[in-house]
Short mmCIF file of the C-alpha atoms (twelve columns), coordinates in Angstrom:
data_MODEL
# 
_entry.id   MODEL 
# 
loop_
_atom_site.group_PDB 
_atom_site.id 
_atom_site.type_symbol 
_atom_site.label_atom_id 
_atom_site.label_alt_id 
_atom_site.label_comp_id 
_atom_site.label_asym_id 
_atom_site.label_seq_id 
_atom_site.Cartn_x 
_atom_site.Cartn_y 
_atom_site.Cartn_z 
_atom_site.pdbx_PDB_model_num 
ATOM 1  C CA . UNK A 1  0.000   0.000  0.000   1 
ATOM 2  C CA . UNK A 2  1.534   3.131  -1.123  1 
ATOM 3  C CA . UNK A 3  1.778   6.246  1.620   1 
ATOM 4  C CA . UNK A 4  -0.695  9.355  1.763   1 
ATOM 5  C CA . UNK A 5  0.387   12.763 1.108   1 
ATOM 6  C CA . UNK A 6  -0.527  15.316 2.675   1 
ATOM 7  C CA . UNK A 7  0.274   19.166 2.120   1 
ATOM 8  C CA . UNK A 8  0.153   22.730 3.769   1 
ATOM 9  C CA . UNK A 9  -1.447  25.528 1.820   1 
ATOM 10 C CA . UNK A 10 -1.310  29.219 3.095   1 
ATOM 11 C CA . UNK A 11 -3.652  31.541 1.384   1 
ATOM 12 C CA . UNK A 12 -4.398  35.162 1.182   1 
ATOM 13 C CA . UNK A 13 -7.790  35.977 0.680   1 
ATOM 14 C CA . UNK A 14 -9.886  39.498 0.616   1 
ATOM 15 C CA . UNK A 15 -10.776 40.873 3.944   1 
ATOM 16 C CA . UNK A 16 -14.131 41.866 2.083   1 
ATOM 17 C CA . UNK A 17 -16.185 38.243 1.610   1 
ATOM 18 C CA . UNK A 18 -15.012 38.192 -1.844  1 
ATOM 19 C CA . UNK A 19 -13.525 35.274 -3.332  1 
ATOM 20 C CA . UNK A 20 -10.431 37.125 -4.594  1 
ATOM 21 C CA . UNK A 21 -7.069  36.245 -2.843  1 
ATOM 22 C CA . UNK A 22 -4.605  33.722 -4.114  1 
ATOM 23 C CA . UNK A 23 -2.257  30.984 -3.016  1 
ATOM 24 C CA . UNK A 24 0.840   32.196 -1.632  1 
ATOM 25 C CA . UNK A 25 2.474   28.705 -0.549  1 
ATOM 26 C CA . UNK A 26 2.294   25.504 -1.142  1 
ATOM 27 C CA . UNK A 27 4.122   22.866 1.256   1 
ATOM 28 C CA . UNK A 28 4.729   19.077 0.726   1 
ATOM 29 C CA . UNK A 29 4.995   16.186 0.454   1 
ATOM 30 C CA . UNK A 30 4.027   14.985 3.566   1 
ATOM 31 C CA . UNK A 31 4.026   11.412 4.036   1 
ATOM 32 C CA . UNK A 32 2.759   11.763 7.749   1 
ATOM 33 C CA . UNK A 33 -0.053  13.528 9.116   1 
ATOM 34 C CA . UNK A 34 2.004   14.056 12.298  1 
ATOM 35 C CA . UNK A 35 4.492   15.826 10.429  1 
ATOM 36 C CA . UNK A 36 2.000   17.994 8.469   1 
ATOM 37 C CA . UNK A 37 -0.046  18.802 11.602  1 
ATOM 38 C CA . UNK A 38 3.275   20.376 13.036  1 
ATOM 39 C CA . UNK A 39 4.141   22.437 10.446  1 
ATOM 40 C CA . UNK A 40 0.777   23.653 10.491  1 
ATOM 41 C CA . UNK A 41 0.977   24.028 14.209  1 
ATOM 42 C CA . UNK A 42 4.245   26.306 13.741  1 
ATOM 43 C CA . UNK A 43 2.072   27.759 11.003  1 
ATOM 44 C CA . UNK A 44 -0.231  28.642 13.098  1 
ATOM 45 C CA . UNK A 45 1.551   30.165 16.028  1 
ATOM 46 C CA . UNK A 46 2.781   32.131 13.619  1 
ATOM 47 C CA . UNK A 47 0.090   33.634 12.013  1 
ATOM 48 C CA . UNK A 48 -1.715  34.091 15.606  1 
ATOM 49 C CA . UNK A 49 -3.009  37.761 15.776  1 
ATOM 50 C CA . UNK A 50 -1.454  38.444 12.136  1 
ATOM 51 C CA . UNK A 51 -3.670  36.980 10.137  1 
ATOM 52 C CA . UNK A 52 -5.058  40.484 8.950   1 
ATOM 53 C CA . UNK A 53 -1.679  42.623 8.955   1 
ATOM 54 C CA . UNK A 54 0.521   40.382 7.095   1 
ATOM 55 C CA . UNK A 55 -1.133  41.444 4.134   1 
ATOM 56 C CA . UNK A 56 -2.957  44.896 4.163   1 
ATOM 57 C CA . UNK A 57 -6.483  44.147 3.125   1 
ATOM 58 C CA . UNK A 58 -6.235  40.614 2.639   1 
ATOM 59 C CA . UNK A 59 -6.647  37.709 5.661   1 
ATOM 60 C CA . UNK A 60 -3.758  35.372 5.494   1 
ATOM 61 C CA . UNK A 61 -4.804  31.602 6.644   1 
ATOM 62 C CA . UNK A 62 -3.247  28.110 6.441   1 
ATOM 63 C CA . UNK A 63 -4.887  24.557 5.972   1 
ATOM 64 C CA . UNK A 64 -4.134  21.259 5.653   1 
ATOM 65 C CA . UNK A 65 -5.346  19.550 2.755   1 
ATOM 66 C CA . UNK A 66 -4.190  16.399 0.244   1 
ATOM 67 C CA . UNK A 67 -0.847  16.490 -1.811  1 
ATOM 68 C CA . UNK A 68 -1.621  17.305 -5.322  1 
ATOM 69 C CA . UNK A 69 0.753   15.443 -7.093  1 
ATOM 70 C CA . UNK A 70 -0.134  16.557 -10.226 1 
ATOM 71 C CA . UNK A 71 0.942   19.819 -9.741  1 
ATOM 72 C CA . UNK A 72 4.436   19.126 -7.612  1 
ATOM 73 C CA . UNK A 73 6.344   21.277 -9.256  1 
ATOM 74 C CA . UNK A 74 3.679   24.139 -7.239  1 
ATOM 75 C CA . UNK A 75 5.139   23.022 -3.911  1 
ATOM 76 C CA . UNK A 76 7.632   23.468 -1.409  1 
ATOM 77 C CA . UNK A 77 9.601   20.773 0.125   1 
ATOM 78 C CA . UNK A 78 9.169   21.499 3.780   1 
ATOM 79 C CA . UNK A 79 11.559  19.409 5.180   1 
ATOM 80 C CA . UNK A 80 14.797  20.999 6.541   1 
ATOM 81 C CA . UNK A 81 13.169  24.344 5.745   1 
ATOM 82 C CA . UNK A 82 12.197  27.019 8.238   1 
ATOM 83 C CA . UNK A 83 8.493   27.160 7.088   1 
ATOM 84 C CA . UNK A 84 7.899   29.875 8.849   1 
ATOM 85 C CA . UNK A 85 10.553  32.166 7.336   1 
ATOM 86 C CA . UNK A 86 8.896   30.848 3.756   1 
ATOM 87 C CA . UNK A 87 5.618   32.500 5.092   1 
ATOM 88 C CA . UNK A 88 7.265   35.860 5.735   1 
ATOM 89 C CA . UNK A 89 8.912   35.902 2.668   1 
ATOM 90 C CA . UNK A 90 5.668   35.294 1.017   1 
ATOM 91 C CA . UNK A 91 3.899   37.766 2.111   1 
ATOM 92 C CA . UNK A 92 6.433   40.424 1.120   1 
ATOM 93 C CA . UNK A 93 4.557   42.065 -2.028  1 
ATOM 94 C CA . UNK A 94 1.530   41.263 -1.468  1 
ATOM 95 C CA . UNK A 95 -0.741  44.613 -1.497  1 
ATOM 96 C CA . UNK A 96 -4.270  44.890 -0.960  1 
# 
């Protein structure tokens, strides 16, 4: 039986219930869901009480979600990589 993947997306989306916002990271493979679910947990802590200034006008969110192999080129490999200095360097640019 072959592994699951899992993966991290972060995502900034408009602060004004529209749909508009975009993908700013990708993260995975993750062959464990323990080792997704801690990334996401550093994710998280990081994002706590930031979610809305990272990005002027746009709320910036993380969740966990299936590897799309298809598109693997799209991702990050988050192993060995400060995932939380990816999401600040994401989020440099982005303008609401």
């Amino acid at each position: 039986m072959t592994s699951a993947h899992y993966a991290l997306y972060i995502e900034a989306r408009k602060r004004d219930n529209s749909h508009d916002g975009h993908t700013l990271l990708r993260l995975g493979p993750y062959t464990q869901t323990r080792h997704a679910r801690q990334g996401g947990d550093r994710l998280t802590d990081a994002l706590d009480g930031r979610e809305t200034t990272l990005a002027p006008g746009y709320r910036v969110t993380m969740r966990f979600g299936p590897f799309q192999v298809s598109d693997h080129r799209l991702f990050i490999d988050p192993h060995e990589t400060d995932v939380v200095a990816l999401l600040n360097t994401a989020v440099v640019g982005v303008s609401g």
